[in-house]
Coordinates of C-alpha atoms and ligand atoms in Angstrom, one line a residue:
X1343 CA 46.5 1.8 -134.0
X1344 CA 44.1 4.3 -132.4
X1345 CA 45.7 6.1 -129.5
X1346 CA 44.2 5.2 -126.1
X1347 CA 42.3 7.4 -124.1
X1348 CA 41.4 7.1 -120.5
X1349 CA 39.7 9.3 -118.7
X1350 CA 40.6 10.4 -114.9
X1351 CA 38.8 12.2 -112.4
X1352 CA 41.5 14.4 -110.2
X1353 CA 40.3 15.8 -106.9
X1354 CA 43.4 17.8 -105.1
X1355 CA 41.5 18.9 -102.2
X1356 CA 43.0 20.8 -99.5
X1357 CA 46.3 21.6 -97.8
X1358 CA 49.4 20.1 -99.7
X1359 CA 47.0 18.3 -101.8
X1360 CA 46.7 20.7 -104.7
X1361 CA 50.8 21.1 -105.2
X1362 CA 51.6 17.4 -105.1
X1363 CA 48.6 16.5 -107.9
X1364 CA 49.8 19.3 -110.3
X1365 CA 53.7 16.9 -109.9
X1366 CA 51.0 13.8 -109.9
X1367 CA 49.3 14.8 -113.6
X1368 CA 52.8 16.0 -114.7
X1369 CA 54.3 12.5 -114.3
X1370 CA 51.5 11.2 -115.9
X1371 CA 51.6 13.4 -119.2
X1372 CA 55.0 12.8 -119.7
X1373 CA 54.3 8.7 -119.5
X1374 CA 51.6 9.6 -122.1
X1375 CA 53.4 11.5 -124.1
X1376 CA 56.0 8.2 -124.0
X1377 CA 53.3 5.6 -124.2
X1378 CA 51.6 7.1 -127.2
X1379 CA 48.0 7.4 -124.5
X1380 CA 46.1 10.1 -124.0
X1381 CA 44.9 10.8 -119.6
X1382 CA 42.6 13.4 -119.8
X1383 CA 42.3 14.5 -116.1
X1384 CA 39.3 16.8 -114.6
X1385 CA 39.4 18.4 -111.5
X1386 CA 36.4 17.8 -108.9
X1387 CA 35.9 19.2 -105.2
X1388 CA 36.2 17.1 -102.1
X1389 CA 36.9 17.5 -99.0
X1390 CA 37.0 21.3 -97.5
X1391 CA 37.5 23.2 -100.7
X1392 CA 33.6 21.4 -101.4
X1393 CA 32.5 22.1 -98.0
X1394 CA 34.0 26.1 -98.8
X1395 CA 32.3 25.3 -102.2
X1396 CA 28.9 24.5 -100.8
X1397 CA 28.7 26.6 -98.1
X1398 CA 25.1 28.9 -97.6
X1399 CA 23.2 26.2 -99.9
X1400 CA 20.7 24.0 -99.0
X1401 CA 23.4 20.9 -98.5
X1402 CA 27.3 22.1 -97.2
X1403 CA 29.0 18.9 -98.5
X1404 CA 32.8 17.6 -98.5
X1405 CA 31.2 15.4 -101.1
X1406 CA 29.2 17.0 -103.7
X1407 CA 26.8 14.9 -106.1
X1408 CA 28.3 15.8 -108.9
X1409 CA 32.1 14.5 -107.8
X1410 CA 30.9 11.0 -107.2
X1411 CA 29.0 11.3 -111.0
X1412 CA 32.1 12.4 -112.0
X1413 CA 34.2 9.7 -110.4
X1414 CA 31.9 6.9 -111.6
X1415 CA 32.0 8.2 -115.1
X1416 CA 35.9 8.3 -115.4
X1417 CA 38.4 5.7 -115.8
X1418 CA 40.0 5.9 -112.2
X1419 CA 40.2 8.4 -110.1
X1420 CA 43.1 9.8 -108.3
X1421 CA 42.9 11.9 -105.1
X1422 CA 45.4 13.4 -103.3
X1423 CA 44.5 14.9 -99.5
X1424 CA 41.6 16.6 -97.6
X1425 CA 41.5 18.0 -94.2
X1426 CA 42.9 21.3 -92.3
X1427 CA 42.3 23.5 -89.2
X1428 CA 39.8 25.0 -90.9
X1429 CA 37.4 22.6 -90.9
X1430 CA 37.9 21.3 -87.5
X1431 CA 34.9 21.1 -85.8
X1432 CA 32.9 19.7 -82.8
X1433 CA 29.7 20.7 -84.4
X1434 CA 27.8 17.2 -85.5
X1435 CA 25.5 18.9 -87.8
X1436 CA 28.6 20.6 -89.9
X1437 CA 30.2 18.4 -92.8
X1438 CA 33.9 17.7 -92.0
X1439 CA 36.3 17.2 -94.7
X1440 CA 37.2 13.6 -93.9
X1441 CA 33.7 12.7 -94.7
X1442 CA 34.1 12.9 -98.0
X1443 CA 36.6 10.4 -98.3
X1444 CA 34.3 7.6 -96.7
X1445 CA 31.9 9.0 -98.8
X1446 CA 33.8 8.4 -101.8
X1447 CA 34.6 5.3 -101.1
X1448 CA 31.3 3.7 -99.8
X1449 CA 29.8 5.6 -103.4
X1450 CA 32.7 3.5 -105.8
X1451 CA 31.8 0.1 -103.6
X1452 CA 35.7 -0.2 -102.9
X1453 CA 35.9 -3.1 -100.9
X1454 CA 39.8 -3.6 -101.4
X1455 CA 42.5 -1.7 -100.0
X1456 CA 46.1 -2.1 -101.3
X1457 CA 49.5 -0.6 -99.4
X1458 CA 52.2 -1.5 -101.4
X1459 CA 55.3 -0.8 -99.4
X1460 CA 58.5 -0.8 -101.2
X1461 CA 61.8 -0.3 -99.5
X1462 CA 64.0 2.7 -102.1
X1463 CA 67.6 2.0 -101.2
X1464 CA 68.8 5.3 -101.1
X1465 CA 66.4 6.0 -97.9
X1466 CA 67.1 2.5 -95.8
X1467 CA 68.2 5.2 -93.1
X1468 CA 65.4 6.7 -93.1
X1469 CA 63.7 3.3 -91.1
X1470 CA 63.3 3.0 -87.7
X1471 CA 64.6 -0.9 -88.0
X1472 CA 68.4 -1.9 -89.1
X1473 CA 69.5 -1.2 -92.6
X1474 CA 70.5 -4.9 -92.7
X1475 CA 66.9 -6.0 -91.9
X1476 CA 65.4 -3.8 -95.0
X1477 CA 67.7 -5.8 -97.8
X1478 CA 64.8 -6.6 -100.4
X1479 CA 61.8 -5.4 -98.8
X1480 CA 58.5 -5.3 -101.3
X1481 CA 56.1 -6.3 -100.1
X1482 CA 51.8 -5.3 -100.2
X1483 CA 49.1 -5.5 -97.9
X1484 CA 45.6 -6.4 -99.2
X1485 CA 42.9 -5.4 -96.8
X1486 CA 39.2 -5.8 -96.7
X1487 CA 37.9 -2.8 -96.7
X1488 CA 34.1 -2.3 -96.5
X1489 CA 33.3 -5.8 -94.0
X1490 CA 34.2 -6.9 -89.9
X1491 CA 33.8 -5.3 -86.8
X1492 CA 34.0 -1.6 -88.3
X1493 CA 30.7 -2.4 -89.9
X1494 CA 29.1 -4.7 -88.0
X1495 CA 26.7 -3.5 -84.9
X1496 CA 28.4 -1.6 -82.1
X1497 CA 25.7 -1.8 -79.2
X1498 CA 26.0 0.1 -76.1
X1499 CA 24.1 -0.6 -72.9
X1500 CA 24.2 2.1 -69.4
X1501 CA 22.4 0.0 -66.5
X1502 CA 23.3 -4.1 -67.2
X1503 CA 22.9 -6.1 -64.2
X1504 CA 26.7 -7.1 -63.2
X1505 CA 28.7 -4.9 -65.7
X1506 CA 29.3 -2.7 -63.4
X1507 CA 32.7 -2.0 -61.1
X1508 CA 32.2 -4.1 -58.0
X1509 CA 29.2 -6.4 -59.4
X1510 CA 26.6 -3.5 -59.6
X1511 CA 24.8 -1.9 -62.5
X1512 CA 26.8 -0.5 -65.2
X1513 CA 27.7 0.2 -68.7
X1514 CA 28.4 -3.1 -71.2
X1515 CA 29.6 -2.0 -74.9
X1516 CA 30.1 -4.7 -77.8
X1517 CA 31.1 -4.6 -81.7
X1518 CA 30.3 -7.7 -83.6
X1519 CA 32.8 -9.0 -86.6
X1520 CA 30.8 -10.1 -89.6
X1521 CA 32.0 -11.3 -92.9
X1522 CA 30.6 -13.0 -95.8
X1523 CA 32.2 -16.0 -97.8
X1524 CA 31.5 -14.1 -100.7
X1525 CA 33.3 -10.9 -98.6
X1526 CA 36.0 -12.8 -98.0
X1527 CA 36.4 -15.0 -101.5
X1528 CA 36.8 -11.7 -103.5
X1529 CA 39.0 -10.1 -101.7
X1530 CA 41.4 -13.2 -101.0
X1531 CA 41.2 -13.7 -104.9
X1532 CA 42.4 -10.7 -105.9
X1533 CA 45.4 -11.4 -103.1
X1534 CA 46.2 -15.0 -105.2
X1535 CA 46.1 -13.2 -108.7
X1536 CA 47.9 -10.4 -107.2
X1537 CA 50.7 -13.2 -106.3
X1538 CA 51.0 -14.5 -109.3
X1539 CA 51.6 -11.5 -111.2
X1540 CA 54.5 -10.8 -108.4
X1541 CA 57.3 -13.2 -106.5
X1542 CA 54.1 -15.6 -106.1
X1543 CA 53.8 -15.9 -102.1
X1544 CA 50.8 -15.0 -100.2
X1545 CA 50.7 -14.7 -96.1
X1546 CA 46.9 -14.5 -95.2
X1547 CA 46.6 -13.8 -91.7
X1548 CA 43.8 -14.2 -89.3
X1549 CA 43.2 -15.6 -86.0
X1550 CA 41.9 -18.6 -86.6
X1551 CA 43.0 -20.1 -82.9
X1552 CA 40.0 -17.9 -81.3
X1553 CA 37.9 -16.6 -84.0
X1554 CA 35.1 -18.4 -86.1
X1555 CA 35.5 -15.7 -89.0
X1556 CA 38.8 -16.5 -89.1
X1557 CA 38.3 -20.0 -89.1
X1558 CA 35.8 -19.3 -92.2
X1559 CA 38.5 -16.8 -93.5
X1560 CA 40.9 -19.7 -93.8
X1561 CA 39.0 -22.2 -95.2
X1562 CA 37.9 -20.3 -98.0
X1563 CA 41.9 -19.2 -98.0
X1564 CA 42.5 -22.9 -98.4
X1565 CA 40.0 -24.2 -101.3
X1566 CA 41.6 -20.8 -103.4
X1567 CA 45.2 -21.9 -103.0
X1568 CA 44.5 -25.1 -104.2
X1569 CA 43.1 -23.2 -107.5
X1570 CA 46.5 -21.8 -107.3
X1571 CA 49.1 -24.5 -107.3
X1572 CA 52.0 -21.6 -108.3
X1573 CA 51.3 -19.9 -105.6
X1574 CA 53.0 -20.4 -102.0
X1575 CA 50.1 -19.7 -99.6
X1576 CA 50.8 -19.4 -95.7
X1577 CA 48.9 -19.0 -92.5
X1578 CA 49.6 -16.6 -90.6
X1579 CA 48.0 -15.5 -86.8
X1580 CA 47.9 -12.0 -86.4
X1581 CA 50.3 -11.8 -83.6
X1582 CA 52.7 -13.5 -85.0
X1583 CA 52.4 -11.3 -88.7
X1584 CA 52.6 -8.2 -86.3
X1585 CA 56.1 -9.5 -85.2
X1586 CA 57.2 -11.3 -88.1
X1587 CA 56.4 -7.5 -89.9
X1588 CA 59.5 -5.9 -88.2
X1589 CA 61.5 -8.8 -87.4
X1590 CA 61.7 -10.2 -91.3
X1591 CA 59.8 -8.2 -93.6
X1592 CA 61.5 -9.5 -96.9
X1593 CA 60.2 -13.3 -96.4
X1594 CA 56.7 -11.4 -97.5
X1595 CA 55.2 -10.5 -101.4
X1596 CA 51.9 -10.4 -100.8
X1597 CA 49.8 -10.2 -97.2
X1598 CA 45.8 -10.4 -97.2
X1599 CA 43.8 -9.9 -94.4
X1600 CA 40.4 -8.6 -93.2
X1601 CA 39.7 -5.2 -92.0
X1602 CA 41.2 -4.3 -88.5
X1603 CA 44.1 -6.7 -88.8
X1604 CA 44.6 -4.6 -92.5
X1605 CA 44.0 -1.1 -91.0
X1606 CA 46.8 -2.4 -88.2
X1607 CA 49.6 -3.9 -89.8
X1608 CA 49.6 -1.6 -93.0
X1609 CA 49.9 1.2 -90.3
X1610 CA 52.7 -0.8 -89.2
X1611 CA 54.4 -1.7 -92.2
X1612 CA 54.6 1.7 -93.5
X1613 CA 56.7 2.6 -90.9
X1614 CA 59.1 -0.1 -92.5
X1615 CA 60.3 2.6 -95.1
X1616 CA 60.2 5.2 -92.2
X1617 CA 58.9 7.9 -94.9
X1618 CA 55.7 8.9 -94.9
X1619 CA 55.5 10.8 -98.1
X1620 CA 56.5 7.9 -100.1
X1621 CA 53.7 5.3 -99.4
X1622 CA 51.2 5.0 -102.5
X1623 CA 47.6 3.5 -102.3
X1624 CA 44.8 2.4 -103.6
X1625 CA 40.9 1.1 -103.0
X1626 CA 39.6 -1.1 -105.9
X1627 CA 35.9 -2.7 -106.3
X1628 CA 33.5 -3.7 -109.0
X1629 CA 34.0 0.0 -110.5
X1630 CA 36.2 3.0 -110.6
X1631 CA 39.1 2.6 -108.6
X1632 CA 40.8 5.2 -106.3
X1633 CA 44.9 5.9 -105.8
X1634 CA 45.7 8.3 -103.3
X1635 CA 49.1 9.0 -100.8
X1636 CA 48.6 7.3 -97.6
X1637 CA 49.6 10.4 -96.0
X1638 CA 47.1 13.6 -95.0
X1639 CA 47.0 17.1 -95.8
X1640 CA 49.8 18.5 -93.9
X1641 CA 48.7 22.1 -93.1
X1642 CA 51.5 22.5 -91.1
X1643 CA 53.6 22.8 -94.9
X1644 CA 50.7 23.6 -97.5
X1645 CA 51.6 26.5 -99.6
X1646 CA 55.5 26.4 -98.9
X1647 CA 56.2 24.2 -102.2
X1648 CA 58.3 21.9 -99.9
X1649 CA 56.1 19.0 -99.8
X1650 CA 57.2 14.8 -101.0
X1651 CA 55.0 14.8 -103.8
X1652 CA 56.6 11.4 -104.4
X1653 CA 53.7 9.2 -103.0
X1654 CA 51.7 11.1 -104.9
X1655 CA 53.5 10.1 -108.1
X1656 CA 53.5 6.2 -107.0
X1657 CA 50.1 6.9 -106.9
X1658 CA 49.6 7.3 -110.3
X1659 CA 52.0 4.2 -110.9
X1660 CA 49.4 2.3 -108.8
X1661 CA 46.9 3.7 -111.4
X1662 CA 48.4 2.8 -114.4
X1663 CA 49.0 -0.7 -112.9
X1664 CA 45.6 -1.6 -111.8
X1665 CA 43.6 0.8 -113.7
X1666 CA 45.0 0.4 -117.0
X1667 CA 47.0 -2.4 -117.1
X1668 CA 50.0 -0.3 -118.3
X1669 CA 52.5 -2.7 -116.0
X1670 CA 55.8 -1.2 -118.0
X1671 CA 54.9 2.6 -118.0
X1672 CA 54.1 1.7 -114.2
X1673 CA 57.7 0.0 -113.9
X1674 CA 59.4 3.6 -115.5
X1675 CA 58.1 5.6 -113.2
X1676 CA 59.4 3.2 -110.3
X1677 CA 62.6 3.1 -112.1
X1678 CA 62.7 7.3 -112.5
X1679 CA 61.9 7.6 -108.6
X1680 CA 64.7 5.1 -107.7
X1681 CA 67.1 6.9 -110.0
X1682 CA 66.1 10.4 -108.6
X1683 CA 67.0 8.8 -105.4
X1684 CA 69.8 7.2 -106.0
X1685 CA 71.6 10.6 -107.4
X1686 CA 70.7 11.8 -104.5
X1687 CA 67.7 13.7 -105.2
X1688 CA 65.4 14.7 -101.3
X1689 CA 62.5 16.8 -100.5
X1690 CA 63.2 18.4 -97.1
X1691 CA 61.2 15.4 -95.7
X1692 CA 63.9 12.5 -96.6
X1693 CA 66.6 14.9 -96.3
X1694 CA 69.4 14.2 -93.8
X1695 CA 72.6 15.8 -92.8
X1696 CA 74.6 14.0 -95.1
X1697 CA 72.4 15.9 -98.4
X1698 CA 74.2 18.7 -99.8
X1699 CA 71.8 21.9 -99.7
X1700 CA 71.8 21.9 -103.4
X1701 CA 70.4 18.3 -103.6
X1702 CA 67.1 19.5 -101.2
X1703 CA 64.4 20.2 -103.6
X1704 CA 60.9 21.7 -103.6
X1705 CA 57.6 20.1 -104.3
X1706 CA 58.0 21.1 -108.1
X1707 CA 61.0 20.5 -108.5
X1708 CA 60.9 16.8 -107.3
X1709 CA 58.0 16.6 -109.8
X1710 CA 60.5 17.7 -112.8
X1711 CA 63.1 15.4 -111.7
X1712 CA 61.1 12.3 -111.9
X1713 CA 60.2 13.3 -115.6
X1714 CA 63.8 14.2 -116.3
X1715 CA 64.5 10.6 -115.0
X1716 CA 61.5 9.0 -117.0
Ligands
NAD1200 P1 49.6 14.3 -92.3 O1 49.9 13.0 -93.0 O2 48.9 15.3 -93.1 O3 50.9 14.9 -91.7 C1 51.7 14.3 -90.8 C2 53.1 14.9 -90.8 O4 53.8 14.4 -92.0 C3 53.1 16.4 -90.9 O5 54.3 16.9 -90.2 C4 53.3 16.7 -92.4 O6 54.0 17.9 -92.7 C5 54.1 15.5 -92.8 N1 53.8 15.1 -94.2 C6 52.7 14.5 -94.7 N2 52.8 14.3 -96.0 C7 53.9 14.9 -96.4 C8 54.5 15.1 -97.7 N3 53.9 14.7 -98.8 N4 55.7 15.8 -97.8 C9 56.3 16.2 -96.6 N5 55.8 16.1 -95.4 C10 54.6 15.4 -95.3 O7 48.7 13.9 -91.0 P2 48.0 14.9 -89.9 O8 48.9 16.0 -89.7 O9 47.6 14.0 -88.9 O10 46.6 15.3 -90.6 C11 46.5 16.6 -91.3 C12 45.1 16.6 -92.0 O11 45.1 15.6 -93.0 C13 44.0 16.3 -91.0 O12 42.9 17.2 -91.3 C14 43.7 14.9 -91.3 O13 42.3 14.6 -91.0 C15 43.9 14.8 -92.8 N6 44.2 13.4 -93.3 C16 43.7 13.2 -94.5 C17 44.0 12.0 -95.1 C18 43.6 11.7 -96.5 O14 43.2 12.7 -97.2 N7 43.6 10.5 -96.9 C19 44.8 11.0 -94.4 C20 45.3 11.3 -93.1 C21 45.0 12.6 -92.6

């Protein structure tokens, strides 16, 4: 049989993000190498290194043209940080390096975002909640990405009759939550086939008690479980998923939801594993998809070779599982991580008193480990 090729375009960017993609791409050879499947990987600009890139021509971008033709062209592309000090700025008319990533992901139309958050055994200490509470936890958040009130219209009024304190004139602000049926069937969907392919269970929350998109959201959430008859679907009010995150977060496998509630609770459920350089995720739409850590840049450590470059390995297992349906090489590198782990394998990060000092390894290090376990 020919041997598979895929195609990916890399973009390290800035701070950390240049040591934990070179551990990212080795991971990935060595599944290659195993798997008989060649991942030819090119590097691109985003982020400050393009901004430093473009600098003095006509257009200073964090997102140059020919990294989004680059990105639609490849296979998937996998990203790993942007951002520093250096490019802080008030200035409205400079670029910033976080632009790029919206940019990125408005120009691949990814309108899914997916925060798998897995709880590694050897790190329950780690999390902020009880050991005993974290028994089992795997669960993913599915969140609408490019719909609701971050892209409906914000208004903003000075001198409305009445707004003001004490009755007067004053200001009056409002952001409206929009969504689409077909905004919302796609994305729930993918949640359902997403469930069957796991423990089969999906939570879709909304707030259906006092919103009318939620009411929609759950109807639509309705006539798709019934497409699904293997599937256990569940209502869920946002409140009540906020509480029900940290009070029994193994009852979930898979949680949908639109936009804001998604941006909240994932934020919340990664602090379930208490690690931040562990959590893996990715943006998929009708084209390319995107993996990247959910973590940033971390200035504060680039260039020290002491940086977790473990989410950005799960990151590539996200890849081969969504990108290239390459569900067992996906599983080894979950296994080599766990292993690593288990033997008692940290990055400073996830390090604790109880690690001996000869058990605390550097970025590249890590990265050799995990292909020593694979
Ligand atoms: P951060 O995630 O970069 O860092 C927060 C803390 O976690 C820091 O102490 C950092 O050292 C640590 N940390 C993060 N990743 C780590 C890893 N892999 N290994 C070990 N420690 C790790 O968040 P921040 O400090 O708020 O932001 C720094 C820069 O990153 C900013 O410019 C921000 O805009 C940018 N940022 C980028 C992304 C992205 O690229 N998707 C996301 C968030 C923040």
């Amino acid at each position: 049989m020919a041997r598979a090729t895929y195609r990916i375009c890399t973009l390290p960017g800035d701070g950390i993000g240049p040591e934990i993609m070179a551990e990212g791409k080795k991971v990935l050879a060595a599944v290659g190498t195993r798997a008989n499947v060649d991942f030819v990987c090119e590097d691109h600009l985003i982020g400050g290194a393009a901004i430093d890139a473009t600098e003095g021509t006509e257009h200073p971008t964090a997102l140059p043209k020919e990294t989004l033709l680059a990105a639609r062209a490849s296979d998937a592309v996998l990203l790993a940080a942007v951002g520093g000090p250096k490019w802080t700025n008030t200035d409205a008319d400079k670029p910033r390096p976080e632009q790029g990533l919206l940019a990125i992901r408005k120009g691949l139309g990814l309108y899914l975002n997916l925060r798998p958050v897995r709880m590694f055994d050897a790190l329950r200490d780690a999390s902020p909640l009880r050991p005993e509470l974290l028994e089992g936890v795997d669960l993913v958040i599915v969140r609408e990405l490019t719909g609701g009130l971050y892209f409906g219209e914000h208004r903003r009024e000075r001198d409305v009759e009445g707004a003001g304190v004490g009755g007067g004139k004053g200001g009056f602000a409002s952001d409206t939550m929009e969504y689409s049926e077909y905004e919302v069937d796609r994305v729930v969907r993918w949640a359902f086939e997403a469930a069957r392919r796991r423990r089969g269970v999906v939570h879709s929350v909304d707030k259906a008690n006092v919103l009318e998109t939620s009411r929609m959201w759950r109807e639509i959430t309705h006539a798709i479980a019934a497409e699904y008859p293997d599937v256990r679907a569940e209502d869920l009010y946002v409140d009540n998923a906020a509480m029900q995150l940290v009070a029994n977060p193994a009852q979930f496998d898979v949680i949908v939801t639109e936009n804001t509630f998604g941006d909240i609770l994932s934020d919340e459920a990664s602090m379930l594993t208490g690690s931040l350089g562990m959590l893996a995720s990715a943006s998929l739409g009708s084209g390319t998809a995107l993996y990247e850590p959910s973590h940033g840049s971390a200035p504060d450590i680039a260039g020290k070779g002491i940086a977790n470059p473990l989410a950005q390995i799960l990151s590539v297992e996200l890849m081969l599982r969504h990108s290239f349906q390459m569900d067992d090489e996906a599983d080894w590198i979950v296994s080599a991580v766990r292993s690593a782990l288990d033997d008692g394998w940290r990055t400073a990060d996830i390090a604790d008193d109880a690690t001996p000092a000869d058990h605390v390894l550097g970025t590249v290090a890590m990265g050799d480990k995990v292909v020593e376990y694979l």
